[in-house]
XYZ file of C-alpha atoms in Angstrom:
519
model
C 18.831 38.109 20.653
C 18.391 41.610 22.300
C 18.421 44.583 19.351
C 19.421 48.230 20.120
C 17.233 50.545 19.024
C 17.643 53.803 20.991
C 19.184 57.290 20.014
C 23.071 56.957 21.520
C 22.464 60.312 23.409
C 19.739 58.233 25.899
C 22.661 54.921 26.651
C 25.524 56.771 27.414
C 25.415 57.713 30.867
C 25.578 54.483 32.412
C 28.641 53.298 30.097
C 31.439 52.014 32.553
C 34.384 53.178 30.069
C 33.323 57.504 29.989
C 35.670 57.911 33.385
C 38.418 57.638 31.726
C 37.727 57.790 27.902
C 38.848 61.492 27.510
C 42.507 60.182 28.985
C 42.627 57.245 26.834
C 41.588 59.213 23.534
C 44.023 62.357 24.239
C 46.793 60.435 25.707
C 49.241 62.728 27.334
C 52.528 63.350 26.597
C 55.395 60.780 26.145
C 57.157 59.768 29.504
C 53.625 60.821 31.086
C 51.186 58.325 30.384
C 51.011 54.443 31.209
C 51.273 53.611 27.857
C 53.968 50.894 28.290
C 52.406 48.777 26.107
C 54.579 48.867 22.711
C 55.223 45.218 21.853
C 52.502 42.426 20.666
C 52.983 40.467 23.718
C 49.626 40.149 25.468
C 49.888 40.553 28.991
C 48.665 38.028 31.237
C 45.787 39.845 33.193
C 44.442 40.550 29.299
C 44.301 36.729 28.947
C 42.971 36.328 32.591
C 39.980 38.416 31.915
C 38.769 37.418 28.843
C 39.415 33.494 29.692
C 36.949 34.212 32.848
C 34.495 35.530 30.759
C 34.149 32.045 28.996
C 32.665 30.777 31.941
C 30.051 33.317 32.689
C 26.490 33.305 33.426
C 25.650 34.721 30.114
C 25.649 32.738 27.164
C 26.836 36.321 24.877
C 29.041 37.174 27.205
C 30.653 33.381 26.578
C 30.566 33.673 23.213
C 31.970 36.880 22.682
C 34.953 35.794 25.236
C 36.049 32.877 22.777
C 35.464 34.897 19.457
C 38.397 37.887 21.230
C 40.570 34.799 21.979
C 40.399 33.629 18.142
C 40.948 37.334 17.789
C 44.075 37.611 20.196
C 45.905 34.619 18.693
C 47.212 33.745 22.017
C 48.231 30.079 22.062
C 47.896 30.742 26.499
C 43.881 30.620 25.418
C 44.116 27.151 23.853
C 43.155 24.830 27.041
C 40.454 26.816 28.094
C 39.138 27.264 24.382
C 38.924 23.448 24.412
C 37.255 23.408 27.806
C 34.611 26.026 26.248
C 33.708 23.077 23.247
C 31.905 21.520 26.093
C 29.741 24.365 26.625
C 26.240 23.681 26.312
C 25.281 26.798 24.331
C 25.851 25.686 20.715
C 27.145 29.274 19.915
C 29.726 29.240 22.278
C 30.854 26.103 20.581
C 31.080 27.212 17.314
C 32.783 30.210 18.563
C 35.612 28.160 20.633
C 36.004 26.304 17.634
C 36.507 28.396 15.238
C 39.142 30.742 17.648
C 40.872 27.454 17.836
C 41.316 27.155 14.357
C 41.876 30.836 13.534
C 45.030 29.823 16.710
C 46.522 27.241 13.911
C 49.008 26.822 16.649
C 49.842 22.795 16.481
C 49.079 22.132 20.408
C 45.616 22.961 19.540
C 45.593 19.721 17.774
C 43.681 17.162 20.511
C 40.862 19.715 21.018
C 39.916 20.537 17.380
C 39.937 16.241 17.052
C 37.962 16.278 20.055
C 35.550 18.597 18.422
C 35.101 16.703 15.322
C 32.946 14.229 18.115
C 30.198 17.249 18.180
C 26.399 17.101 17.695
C 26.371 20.409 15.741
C 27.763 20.419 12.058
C 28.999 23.983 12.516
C 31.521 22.783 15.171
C 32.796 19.881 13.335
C 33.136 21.590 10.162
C 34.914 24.491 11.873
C 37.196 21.731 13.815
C 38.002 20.184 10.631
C 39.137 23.716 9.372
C 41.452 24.172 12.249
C 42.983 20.209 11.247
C 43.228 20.991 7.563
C 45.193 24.723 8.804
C 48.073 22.938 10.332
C 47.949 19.708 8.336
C 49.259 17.394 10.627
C 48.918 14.139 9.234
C 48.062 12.582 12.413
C 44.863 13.938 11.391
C 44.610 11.579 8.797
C 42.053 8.839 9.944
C 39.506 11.460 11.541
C 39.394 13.846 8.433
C 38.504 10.440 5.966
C 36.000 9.852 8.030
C 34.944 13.479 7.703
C 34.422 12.536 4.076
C 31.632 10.734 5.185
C 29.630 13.146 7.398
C 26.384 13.450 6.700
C 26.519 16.932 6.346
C 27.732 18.467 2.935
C 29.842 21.205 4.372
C 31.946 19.109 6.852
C 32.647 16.702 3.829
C 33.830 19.334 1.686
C 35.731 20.755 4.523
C 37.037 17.306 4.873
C 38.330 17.015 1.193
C 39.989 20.658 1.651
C 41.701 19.642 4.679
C 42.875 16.146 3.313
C 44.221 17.898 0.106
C 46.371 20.525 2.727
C 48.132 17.562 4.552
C 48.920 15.655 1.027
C 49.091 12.283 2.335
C 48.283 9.927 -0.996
C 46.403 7.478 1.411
C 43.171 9.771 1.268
C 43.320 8.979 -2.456
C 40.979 6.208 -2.731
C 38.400 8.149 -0.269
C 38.742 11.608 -2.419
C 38.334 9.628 -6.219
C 34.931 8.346 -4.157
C 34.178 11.788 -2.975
C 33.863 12.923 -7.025
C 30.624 11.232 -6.995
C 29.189 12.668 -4.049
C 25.607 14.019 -4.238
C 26.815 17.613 -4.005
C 29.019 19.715 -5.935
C 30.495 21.283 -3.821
C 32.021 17.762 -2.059
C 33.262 17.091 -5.936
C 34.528 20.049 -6.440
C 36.986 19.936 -3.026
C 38.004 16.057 -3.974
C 38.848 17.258 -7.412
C 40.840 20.185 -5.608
C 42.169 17.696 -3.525
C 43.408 15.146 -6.007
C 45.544 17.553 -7.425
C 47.420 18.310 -4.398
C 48.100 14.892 -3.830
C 50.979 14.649 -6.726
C 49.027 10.681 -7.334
C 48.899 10.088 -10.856
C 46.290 7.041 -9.969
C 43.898 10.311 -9.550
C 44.096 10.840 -13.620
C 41.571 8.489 -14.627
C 38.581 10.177 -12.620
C 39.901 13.401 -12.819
C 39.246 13.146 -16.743
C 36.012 11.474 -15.838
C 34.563 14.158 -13.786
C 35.484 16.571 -16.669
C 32.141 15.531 -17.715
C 30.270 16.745 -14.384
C 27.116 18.338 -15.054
C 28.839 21.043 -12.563
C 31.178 22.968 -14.117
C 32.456 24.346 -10.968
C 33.319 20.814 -10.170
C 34.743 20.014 -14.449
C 36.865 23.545 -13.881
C 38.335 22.088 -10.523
C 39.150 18.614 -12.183
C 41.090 20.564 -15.655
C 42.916 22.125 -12.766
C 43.799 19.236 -11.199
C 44.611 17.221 -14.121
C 47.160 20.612 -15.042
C 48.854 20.041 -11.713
C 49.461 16.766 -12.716
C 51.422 17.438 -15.845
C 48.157 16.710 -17.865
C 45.894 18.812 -20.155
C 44.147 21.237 -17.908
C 42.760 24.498 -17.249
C 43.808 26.662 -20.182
C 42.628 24.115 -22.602
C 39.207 23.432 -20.914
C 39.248 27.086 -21.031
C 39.759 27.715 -24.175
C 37.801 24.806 -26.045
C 34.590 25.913 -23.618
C 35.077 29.515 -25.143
C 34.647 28.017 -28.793
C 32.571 25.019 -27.997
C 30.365 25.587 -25.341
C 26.923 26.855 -24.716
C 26.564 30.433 -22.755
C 26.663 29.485 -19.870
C 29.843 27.536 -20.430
C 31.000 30.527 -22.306
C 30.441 32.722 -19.554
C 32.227 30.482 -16.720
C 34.981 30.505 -18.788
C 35.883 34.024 -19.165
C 34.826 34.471 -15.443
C 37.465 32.059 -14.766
C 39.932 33.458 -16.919
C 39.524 36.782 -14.939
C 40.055 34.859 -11.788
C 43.522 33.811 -13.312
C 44.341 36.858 -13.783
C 46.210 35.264 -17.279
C 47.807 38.367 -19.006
C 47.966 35.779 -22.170
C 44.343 35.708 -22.086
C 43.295 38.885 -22.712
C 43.486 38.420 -26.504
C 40.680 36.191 -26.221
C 38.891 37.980 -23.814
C 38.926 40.823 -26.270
C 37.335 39.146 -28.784
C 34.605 37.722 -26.546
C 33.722 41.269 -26.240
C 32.160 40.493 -29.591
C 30.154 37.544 -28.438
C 26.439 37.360 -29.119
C 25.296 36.948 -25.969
C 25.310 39.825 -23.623
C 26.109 37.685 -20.374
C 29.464 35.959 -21.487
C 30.349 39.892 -22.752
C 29.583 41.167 -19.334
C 31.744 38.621 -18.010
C 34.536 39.243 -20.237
C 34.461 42.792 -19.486
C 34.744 41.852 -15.529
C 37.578 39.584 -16.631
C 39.322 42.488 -18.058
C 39.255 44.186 -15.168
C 40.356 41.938 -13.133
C 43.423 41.091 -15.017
C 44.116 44.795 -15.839
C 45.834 44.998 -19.082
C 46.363 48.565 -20.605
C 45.522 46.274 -24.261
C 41.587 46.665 -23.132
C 41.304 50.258 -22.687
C 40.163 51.036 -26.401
C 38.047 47.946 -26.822
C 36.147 48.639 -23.551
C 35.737 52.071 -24.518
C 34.018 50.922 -27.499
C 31.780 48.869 -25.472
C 30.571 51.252 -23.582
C 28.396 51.969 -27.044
C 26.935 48.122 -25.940
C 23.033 47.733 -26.550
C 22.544 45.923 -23.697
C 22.495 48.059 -20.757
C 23.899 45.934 -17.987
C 27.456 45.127 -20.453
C 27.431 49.015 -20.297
C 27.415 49.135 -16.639
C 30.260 46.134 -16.102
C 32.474 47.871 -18.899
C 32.214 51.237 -16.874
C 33.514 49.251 -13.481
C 36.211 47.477 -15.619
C 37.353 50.844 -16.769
C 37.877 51.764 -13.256
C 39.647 48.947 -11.974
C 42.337 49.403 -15.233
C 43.262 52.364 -13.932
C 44.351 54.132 -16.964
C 43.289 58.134 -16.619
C 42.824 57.818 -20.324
C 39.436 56.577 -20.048
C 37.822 59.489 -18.022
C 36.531 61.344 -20.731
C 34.865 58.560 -22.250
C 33.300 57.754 -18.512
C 32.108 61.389 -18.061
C 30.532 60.646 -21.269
C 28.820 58.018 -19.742
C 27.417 59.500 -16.799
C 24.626 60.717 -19.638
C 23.903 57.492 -20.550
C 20.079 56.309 -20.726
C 20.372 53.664 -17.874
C 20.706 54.882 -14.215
C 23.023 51.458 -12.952
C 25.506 52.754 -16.102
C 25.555 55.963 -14.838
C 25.949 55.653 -11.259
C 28.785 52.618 -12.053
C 30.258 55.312 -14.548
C 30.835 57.619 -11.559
C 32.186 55.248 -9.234
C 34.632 54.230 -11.935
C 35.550 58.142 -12.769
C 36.044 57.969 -8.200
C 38.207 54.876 -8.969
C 40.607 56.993 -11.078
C 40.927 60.081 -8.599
C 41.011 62.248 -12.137
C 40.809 66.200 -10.931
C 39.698 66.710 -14.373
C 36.489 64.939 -13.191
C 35.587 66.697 -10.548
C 33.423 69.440 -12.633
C 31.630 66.717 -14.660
C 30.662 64.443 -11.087
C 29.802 67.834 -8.916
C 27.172 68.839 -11.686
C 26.172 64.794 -11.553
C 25.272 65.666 -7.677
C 22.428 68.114 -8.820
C 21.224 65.156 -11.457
C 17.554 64.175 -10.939
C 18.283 60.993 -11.223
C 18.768 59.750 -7.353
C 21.626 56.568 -8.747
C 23.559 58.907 -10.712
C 23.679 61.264 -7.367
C 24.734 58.169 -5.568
C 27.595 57.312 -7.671
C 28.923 60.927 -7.997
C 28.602 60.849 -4.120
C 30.900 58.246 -3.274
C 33.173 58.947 -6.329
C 33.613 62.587 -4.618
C 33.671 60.873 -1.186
C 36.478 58.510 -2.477
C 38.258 61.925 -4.236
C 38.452 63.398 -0.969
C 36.412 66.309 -2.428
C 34.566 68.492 0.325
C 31.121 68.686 -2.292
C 30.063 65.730 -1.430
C 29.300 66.055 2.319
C 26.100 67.318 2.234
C 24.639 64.478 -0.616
C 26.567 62.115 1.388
C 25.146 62.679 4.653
C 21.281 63.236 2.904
C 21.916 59.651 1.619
C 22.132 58.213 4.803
C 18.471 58.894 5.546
C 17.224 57.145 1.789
C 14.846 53.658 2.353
C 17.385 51.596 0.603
C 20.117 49.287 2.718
C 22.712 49.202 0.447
C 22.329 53.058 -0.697
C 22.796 54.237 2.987
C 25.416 51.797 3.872
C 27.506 53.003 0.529
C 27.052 56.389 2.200
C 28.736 55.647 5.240
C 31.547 53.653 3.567
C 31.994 56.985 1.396
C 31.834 59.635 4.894
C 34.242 57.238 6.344
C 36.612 57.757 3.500
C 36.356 61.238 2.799
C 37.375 61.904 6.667
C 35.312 65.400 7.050
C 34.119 65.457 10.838
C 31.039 67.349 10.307
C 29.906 63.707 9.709
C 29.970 62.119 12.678
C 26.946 63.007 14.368
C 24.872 61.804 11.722
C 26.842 58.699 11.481
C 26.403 58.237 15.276
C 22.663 58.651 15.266
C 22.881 55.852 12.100
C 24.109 53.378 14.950
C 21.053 53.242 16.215
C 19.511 51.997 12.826
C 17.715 48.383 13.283
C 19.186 47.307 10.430
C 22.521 45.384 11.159
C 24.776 45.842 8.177
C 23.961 49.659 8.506
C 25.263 50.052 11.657
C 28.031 48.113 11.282
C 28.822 50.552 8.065
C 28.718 53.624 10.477
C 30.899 51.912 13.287
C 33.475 51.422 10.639
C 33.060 54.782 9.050
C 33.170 56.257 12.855
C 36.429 54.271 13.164
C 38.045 56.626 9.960
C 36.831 59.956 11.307
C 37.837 59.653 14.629
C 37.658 62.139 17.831
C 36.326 61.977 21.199
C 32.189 62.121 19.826
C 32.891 58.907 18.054
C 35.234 57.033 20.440
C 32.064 57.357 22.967
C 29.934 56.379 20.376
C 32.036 53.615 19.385
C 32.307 52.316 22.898
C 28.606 51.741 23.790
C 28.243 50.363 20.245
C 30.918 47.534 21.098
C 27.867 46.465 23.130
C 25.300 45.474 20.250
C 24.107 41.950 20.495
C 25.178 41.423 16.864
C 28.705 40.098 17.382
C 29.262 41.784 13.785
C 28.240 45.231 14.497
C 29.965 44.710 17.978
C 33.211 43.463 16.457
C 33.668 46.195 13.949
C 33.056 49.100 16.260
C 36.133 47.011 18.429
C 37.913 46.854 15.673
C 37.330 51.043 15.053
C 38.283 51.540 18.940
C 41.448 49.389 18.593
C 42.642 51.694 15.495
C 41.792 55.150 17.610
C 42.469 54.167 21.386
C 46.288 53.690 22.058
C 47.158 49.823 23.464
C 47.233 51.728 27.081
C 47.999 49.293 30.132
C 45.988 51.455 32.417
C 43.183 51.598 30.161
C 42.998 47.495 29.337
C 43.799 46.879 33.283
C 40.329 49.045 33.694
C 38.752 47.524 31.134
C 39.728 43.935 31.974
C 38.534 45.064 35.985
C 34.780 45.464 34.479
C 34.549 42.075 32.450
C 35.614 40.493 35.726
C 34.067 42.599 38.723
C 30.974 44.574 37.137
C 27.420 43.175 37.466
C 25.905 43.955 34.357
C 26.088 42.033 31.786
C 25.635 44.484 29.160
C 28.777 46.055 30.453
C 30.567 42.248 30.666
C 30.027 41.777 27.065
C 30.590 45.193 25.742
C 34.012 45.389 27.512
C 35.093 41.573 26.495
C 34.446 42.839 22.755
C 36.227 45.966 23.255
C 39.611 44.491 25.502
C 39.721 41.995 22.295
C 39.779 44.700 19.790
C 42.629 46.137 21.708
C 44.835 43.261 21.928
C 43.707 41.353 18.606
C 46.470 40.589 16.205
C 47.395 43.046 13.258
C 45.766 41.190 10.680
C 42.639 40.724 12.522
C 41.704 44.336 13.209
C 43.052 45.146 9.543
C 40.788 42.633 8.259
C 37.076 42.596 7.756
């Protein structure tokens, strides 16, 4: 796979799109631009293009092609997605695949069985995803023997999809499934099993309670709960008085996950437990569930020994929510362990309290570098011009995460002085950072960026391609003139860097609402 390594400044004269970009970022006035484009329907030459790009010399340029079609959700793609599972480039395989499933559009149904006939586990499991999505029980046959793949994933896949059509015949295969060799398989039979409504399934349901897994003995409780037996709550509970740590600790995480407002009793007393891991996790399960009952007690355990309960308890307080907890947060942002502070300041960012804003400015001249961090984005998620400059500094620090957080936090706090250092970020060799500033780019905005944005739609990593797309279909209107232009250089231009770019980009454009507003 090709990498992109030079400044932006160097690539952008040969970019295809720059003719016209200042048009389609300033549109003109209504009644005097082409953009007729106001519906979802997808026009046919959008469709056109991106379907001919599925049979093109380059294997990217294939890929990318079947990935915008999954995007596009246009059920006009489905025959030639299924002609693109015979391509001989695994990855383009995988990708038809899983835009057929992400389709979940029922005539779709022959190709994703066809596909469960595939060399590579990817494509079967994905095709068995696509089966289990519009649980046709036609299905039926194929997804049992899916059960007995040889490869974990397309089993459990297999028990997922067999539980989403609900046809009781798969019970005999799933009760078998609960002693496969891995726990994930059991886990998804148990799942399974209670979908089914079969009371037959009781009997090893209560047997795999006992599973040395207890992802796999949580999944069976629930089961048995759906089936009018003792369940979940129960298990919960009796693992919460009766069971080691790590039990202890699965529990309240699970709890959490419920989001069980007639927990939180419990989960307040587990704040008392002797081992610091099941108290971190019922501080996270607080959280989660939200209750204004936990504010005090959390307080209080921000006075924890252990350090790392002290820097959980700090996120929980952000994620209740109450403004009643800032003061003892700011208090907190002195505390002896850097991960407390710096969570302590994201939390104090969580609650958008003005009466912060003194106590996390003065955190940004802190010599400790996690505590700046954490007043950074708190001030970046406030909206609050300070943090620009500490922001933007970030970006250049050795760690991943750190400079990816920074981008996030420039994104959100919307200042434009950002962007050039965000743009010179895209040329970062590290992936996840540059898919960080493509998003970030996407929230500022302006001309600088949409250019930016455009070449980056290029990157070999379909990721960092994708979300800059997904950026360029939030700032560029859905223009006719622009996608006909667009469309004209995935099917006329030579190069193949422009091909793929442009197939990325026209998919962004046209991609349904919940694709570009997801990750």
């Amino acid at each position: 796979m090709r990498s992109r390594s030079l400044p932006v400044v160097c690539l952008l004269a040969g970019l295809a799109l720059l003719g016209f970009l200042q048009e389609a970022a300033n549109p003109a006035p209504a009644g005097k631009s082409s953009m007729e484009a106001t519906t979802r329907e997808v026009p046919q030459f959008v469709v056109d293009a991106l379907v001919s790009a599925l049979t093109d010399a380059d294997e990217d340029v294939r890929s990318a092609a079947a990935m915008a079609l999954g995007k596009v959700g246009d059920p006009r793609a489905i025959d030639p997605l299924a002609m693109a599972l015979e391509d001989v480039a695994v990855r383009v395989r995988r990708r038809a695949a899983r835009a057929l499933a992400e389709l979940r559009e029922p005539t779709a149904f022959l190709a994703l069985l066809a596909a469960l006939a595939d060399d590579d586990a990817a494509v079967r499991w994905r095709a068995v995803d696509g089966l289990g999505a519009l649980a046709d029980p036609r299905a039926l046959d194929q997804l049992l023997l899916a059960l007995a793949d040889k490869d974990p994933i397309v089993r459990g896949q297999g028990a997922k999809a067999l539980g989403a059509i609900g046809d009781r015949q798969a019970y005999g295969a799933l009760a078998q499934a609960l002693g496969d060799v891995e726990s994930r398989v059991r886990q998804r039979a148990a799942q399974a099993l209670g979908t089914l409504g079969d009371h037959r399934a009781r009997a090893p349901l209560q047997r795999a309670l006992g599973d040395e897994e207890w992802a796999v003995r949580k999944a069976a409780a629930d089961a048995l709960t759906a089936l009018g037996d003792t369940g979940a709550g129960d298990f919960l509970y009796r693992a919460l008085e009766d069971g080691d740590r790590d039990d202890r600790r699965e529990a309240v995480l699970a709890l959490g996950r419920l989001q069980d407002q007639q927990a939180v009793d419990v989960l307040l007393a587990v704040l008392q437990d002797p081992d610091a891991r099941v108290r971190s996790g019922a501080a996270w399960a607080l959280g989660k569930i939200g209750d204004p009952r936990a504010l005090e007690p959390l307080v209080q355990a921000l006075e924890d020994k252990v350090s790392w309960v002290r820097r959980d308890v700090a996120t929980a307080l952000g994620k209740l929510g109450d403004l009643r907890a800032a003061m003892a947060l700011i208090r907190a942002l002195g505390d002896a362990d850097e991960f407390a502070q710096r969570n302590a300041a994201k939390a104090l960012g969580a609650l958008g309290d003005p009466l912060s804003l003194e106590a996390l400015a003065q955190a940004l001249g802190s010599g400790d570098s996690r505590l700046r961090e954490g007043a950074a984005l708190a001030l970046g998620h406030m909206g609050d011009a300070s943090a620009l400059e500490p922001l933007i500094q970030a970006l250049e620090d050795e760690g991943r995460w750190r400079r990816a957080f920074a981008a996030d936090a420039l994104g959100e706090l919307g200042d434009r002085q950002a962007v050039e250092p965000l743009t010179l970020l895209l040329g970062d060799a590290d992936w996840m950072i540059r898919s960080s500033a493509a998003t970030a780019l996407g929230g500022l905005g302006g001309p600088v960026a949409v250019e930016a944005l455009i070449l980056v739609a290029k990157d070999r990593e379909m990721t960092v391609g994708w979300d800059a797309a997904k950026a360029l279909g939030r700032l560029l209107p859905r223009d006719l003139g622009l996608s006909r232009r667009i469309a004209s250089v995935i099917t006329d231009s030579g190069d193949t860097e422009s091909r793929y770019g442009h197939v990325i980009l026209l998919g962004a454009l046209w991609a349904a609402p919940e694709e570009v507003a997801s990750s």
